[in-house]
Coordinates of N, CA and C in Angstrom, one line a residue:
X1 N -104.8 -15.2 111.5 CA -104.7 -16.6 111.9 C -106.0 -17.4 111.6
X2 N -105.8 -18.5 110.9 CA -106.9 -19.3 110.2 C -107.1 -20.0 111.4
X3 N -108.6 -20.7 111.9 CA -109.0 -22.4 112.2 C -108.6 -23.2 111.1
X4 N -108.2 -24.7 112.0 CA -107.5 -26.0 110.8 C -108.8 -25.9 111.5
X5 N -109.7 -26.8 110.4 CA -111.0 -27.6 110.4 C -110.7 -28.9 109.8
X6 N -110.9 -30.3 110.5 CA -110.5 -31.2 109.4 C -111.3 -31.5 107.9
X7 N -110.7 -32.5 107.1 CA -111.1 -32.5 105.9 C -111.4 -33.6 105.7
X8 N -111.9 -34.4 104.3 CA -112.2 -35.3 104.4 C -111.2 -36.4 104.1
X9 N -109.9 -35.9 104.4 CA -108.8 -37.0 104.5 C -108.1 -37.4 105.8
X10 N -109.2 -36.6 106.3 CA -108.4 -36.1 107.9 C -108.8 -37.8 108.8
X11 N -108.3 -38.2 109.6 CA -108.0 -39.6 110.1 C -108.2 -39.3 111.6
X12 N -108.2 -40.5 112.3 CA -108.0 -40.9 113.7 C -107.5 -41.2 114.2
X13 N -107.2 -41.6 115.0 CA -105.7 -42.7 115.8 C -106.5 -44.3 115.7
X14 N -107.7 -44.1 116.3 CA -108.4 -45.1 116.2 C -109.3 -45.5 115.5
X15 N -109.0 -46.3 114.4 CA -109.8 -46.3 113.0 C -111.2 -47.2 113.1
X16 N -111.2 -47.8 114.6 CA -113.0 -48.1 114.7 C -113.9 -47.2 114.8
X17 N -113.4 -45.8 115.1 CA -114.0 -44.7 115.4 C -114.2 -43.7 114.6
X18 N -113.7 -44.5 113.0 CA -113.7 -43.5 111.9 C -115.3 -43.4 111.4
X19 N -115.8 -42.6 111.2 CA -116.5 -42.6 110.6 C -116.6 -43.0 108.9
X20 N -116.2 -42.0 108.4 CA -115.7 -42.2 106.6 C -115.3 -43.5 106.7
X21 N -113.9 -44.2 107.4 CA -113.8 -46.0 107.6 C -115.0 -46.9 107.6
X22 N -115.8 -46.4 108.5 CA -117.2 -47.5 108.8 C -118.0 -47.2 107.8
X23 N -118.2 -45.5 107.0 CA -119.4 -46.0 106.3 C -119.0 -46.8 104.8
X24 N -117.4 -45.9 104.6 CA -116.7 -47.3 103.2 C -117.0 -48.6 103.4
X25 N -116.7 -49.1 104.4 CA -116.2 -50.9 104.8 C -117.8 -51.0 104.9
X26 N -118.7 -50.8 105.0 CA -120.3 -50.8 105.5 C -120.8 -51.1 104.3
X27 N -120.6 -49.7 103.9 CA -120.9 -50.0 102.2 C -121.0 -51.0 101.3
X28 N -119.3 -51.7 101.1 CA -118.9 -52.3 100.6 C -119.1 -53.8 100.4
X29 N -119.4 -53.8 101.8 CA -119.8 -55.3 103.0 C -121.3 -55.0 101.8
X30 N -122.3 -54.3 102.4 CA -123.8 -54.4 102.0 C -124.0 -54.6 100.4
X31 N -122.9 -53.8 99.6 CA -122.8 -54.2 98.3 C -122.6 -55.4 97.5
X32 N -121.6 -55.8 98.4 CA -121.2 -57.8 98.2 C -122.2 -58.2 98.6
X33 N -123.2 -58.0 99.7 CA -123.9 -59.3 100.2 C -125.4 -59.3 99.4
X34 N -125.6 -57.6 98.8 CA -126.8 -57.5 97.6 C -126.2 -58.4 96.4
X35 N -125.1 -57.8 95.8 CA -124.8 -59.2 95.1 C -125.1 -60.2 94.8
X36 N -124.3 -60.7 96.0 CA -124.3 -62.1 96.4 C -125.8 -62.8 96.4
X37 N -126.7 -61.8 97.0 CA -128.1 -62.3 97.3 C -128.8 -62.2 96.2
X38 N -128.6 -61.2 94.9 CA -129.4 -61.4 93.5 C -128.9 -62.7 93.0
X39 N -127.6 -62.7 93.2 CA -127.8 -63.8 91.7 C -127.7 -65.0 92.7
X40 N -128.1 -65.5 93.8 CA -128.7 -66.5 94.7 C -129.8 -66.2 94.1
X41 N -130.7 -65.3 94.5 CA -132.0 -65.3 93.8 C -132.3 -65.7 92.4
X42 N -131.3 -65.6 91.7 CA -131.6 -65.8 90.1 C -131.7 -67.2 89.5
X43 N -130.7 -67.7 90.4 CA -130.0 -69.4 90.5 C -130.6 -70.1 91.7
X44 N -131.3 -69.4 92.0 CA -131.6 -70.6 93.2 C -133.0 -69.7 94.4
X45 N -132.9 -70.0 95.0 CA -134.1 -69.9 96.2 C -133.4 -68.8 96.6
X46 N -132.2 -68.1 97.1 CA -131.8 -67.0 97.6 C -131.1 -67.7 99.4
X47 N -130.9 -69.3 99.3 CA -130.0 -69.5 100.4 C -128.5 -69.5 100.1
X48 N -128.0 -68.8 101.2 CA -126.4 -68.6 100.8 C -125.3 -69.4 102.0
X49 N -126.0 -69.3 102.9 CA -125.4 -70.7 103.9 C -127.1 -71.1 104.7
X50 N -127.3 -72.1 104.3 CA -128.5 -72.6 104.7 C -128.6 -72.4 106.5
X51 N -130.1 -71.9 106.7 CA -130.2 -71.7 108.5 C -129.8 -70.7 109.0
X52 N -128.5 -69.7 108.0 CA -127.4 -68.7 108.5 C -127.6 -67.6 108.0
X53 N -127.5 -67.6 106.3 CA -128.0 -66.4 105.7 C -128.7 -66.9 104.1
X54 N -129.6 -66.6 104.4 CA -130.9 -66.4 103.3 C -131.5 -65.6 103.1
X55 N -131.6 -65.2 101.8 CA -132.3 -63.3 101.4 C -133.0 -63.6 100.6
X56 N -134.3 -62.7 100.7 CA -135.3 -62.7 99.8 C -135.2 -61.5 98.8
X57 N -135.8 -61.3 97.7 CA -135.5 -59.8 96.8 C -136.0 -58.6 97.9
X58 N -137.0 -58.4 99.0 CA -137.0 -57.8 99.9 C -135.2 -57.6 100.3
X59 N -134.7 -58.4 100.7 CA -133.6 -58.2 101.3 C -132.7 -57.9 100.7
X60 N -132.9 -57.9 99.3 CA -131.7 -57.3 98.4 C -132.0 -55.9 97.9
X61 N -133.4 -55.6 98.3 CA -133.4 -54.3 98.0 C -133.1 -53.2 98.9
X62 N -133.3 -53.9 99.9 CA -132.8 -53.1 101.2 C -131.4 -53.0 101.3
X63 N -130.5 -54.3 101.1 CA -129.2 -53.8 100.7 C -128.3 -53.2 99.9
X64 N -128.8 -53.2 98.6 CA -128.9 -51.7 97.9 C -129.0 -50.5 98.4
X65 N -130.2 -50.2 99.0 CA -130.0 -49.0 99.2 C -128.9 -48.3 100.4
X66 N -129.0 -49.6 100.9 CA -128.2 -49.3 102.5 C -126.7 -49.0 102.1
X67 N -126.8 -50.2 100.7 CA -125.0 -49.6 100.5 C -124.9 -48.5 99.4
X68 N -125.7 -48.1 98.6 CA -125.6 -46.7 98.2 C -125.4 -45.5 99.3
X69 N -126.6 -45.7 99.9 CA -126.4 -44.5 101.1 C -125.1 -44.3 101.7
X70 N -124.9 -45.7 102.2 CA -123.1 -46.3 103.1 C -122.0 -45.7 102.1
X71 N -122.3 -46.0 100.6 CA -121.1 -45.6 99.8 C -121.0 -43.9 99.9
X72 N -122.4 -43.6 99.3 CA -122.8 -41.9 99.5 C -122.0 -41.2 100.3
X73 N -122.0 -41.3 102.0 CA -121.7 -41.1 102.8 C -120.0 -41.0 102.9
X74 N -119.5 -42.5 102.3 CA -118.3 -42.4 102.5 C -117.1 -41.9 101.4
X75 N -118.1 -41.8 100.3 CA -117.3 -41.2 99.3 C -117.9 -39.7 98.3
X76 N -118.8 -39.4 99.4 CA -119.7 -38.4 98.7 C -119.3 -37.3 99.2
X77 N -118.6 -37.2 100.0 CA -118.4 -35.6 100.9 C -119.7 -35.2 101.9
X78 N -119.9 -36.5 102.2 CA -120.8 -35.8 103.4 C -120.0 -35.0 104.1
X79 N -120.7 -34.3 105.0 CA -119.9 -33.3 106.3 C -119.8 -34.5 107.6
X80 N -118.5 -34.3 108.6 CA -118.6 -35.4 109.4 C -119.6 -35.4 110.3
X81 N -120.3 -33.8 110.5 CA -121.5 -34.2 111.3 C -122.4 -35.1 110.8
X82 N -122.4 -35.1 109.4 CA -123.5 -35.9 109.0 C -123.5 -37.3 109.0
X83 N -121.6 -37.5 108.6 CA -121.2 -39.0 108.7 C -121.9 -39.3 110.2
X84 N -121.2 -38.8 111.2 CA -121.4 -39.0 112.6 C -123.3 -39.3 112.8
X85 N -123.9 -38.2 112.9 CA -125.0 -38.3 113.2 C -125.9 -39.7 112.3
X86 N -125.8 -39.9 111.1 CA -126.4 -40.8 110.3 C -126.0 -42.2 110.8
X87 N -124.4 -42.5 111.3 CA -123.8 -43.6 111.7 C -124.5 -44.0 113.1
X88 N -125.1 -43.0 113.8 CA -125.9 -43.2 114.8 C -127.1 -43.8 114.6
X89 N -128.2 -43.1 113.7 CA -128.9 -43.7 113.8 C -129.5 -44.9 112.4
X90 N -128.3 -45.0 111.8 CA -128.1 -46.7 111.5 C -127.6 -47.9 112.4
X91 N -127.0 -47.2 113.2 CA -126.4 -48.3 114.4 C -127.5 -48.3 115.1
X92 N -127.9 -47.7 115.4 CA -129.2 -47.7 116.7 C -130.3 -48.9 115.7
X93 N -130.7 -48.5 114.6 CA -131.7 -49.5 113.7 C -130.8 -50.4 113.6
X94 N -129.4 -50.9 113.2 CA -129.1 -51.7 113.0 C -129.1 -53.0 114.5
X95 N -128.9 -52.2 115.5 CA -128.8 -53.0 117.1 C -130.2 -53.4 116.7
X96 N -131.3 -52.6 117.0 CA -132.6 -53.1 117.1 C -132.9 -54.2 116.5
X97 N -132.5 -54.4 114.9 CA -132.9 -55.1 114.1 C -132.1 -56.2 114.7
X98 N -130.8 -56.4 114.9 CA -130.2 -57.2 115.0 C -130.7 -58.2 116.4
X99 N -130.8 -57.2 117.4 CA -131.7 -58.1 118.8 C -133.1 -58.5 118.2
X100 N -133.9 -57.8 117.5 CA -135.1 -58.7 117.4 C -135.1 -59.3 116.7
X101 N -134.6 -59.7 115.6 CA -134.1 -60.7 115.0 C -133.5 -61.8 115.6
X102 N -133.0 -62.0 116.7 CA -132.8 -62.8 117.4 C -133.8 -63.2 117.9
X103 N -134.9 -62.6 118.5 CA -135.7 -63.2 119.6 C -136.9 -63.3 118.6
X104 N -137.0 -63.1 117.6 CA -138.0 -63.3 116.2 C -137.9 -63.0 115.3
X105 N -137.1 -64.3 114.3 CA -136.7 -64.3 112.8 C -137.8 -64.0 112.4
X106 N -139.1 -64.1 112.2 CA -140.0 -63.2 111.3 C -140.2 -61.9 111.9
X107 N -139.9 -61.1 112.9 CA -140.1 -60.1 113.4 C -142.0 -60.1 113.8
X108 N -142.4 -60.5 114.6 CA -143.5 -60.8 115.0 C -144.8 -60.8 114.0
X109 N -144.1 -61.4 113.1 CA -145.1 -61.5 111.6 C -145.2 -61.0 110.8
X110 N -144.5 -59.7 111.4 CA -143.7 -58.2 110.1 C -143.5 -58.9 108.8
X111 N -142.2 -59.9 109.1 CA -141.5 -60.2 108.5 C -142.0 -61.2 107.0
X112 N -143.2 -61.8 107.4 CA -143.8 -62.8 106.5 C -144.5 -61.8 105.6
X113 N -145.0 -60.3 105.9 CA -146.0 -60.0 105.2 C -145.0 -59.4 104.8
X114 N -143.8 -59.1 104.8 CA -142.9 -58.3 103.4 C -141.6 -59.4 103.1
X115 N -142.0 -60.7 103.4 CA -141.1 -61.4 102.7 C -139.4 -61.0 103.0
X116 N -139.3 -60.8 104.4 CA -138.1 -60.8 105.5 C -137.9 -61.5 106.2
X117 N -137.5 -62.5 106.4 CA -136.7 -63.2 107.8 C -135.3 -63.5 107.9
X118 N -135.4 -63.7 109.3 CA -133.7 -62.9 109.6 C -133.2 -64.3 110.3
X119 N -131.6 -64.8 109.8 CA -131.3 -65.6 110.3 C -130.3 -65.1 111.2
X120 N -129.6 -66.1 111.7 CA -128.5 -66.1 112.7 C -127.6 -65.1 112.0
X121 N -127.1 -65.6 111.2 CA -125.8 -64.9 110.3 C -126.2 -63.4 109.8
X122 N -127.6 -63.3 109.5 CA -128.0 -61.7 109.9 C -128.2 -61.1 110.7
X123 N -128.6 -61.6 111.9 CA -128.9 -60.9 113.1 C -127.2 -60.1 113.9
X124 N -126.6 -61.8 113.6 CA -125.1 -60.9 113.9 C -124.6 -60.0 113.4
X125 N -124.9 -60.0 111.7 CA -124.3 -59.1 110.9 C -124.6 -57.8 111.3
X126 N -126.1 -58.0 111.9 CA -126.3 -56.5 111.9 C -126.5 -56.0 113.5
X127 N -126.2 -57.1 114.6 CA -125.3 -56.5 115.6 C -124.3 -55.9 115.6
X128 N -123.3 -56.4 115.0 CA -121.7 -56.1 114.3 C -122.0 -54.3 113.8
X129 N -122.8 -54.6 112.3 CA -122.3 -53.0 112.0 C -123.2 -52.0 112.5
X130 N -124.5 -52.4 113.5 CA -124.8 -51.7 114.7 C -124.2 -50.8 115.7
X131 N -123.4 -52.0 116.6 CA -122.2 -51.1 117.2 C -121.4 -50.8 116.9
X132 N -120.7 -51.6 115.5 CA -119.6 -50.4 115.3 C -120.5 -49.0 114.5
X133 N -121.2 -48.4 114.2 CA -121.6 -47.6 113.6 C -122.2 -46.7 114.8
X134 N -122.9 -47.2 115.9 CA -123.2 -46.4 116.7 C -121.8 -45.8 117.4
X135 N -120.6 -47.0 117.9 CA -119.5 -46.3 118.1 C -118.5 -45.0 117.9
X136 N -119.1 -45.8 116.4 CA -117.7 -44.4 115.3 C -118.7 -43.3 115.4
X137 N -120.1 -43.2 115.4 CA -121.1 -41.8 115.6 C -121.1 -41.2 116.4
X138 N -120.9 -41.9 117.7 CA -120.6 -41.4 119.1 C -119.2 -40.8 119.5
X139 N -118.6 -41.2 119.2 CA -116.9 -40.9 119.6 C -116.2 -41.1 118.9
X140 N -116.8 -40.8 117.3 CA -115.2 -40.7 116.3 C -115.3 -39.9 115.7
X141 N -114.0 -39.5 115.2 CA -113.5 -38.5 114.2 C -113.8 -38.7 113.1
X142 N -113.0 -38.1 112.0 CA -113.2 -38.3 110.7 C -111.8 -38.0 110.3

């Protein structure tokens, strides 16, 4: 008699809790918004809703990598410990960034000396895939 161990097609009931779900749609999210934020940069100053979301090439390189990793994860065969455990401690940085970003768009001057500041429309964003990523790490399947 074998252990069923799941696979990586294996699902949830509750698909906020997916891991492989969060880090695809994460991914995918961070890949459009590097996009979006190069060729802003190329055409223009790099604002994309003025006051809300504005990226600097700092910020597009960070989203790069964030959505390689995000894509890595969700289509690379990580193990779901690893989905799990990594979804944690992106959510955990992602909350952090997202509350101090709130309470200081340049992050207490950080932000001027590497050419980051964080608007509204980013600070939520990365409330958003904060908890859901701490979520699905904490209590989801795969």
């Amino acid at each position: 008699m074998t252990a069923e161990y799941p696979t990586q097609e294996a699902t949830t009931e509750n698909r906020v809790a997916d891991t492989n779900l969060y880090w695809r749609v994460s991914g995918w999210i961070l890949a459009i918004v590097a996009l979006v934020g190069i060729v802003a940069q190329l055409i223009g100053n790099g604002t994309i809703i003025p006051a809300f979301l504005v990226v600097t090439w700092t910020h597009n390189v960070i989203h790069v990598v964030l959505a390689a990793i995000a894509l890595g994860m969700g289509y690379g065969g990580a193990s779901i410990s690893a989905q799990k455990n990594t979804a944690i401690v992106i959510g955990i940085g992602y909350l952090a960034l997202g509350v101090a970003g709130l309470v200081s768009n340049d992050l207490w001057g950080l932000g001027t000396l590497i050419n980051l500041h964080l608007e509204i429309g980013e600070d939520l964003f990365h409330i958003l895939l904060g908890g859901w990523g701490l979520y699905a790490g904490a209590t989801g399947a795969h």
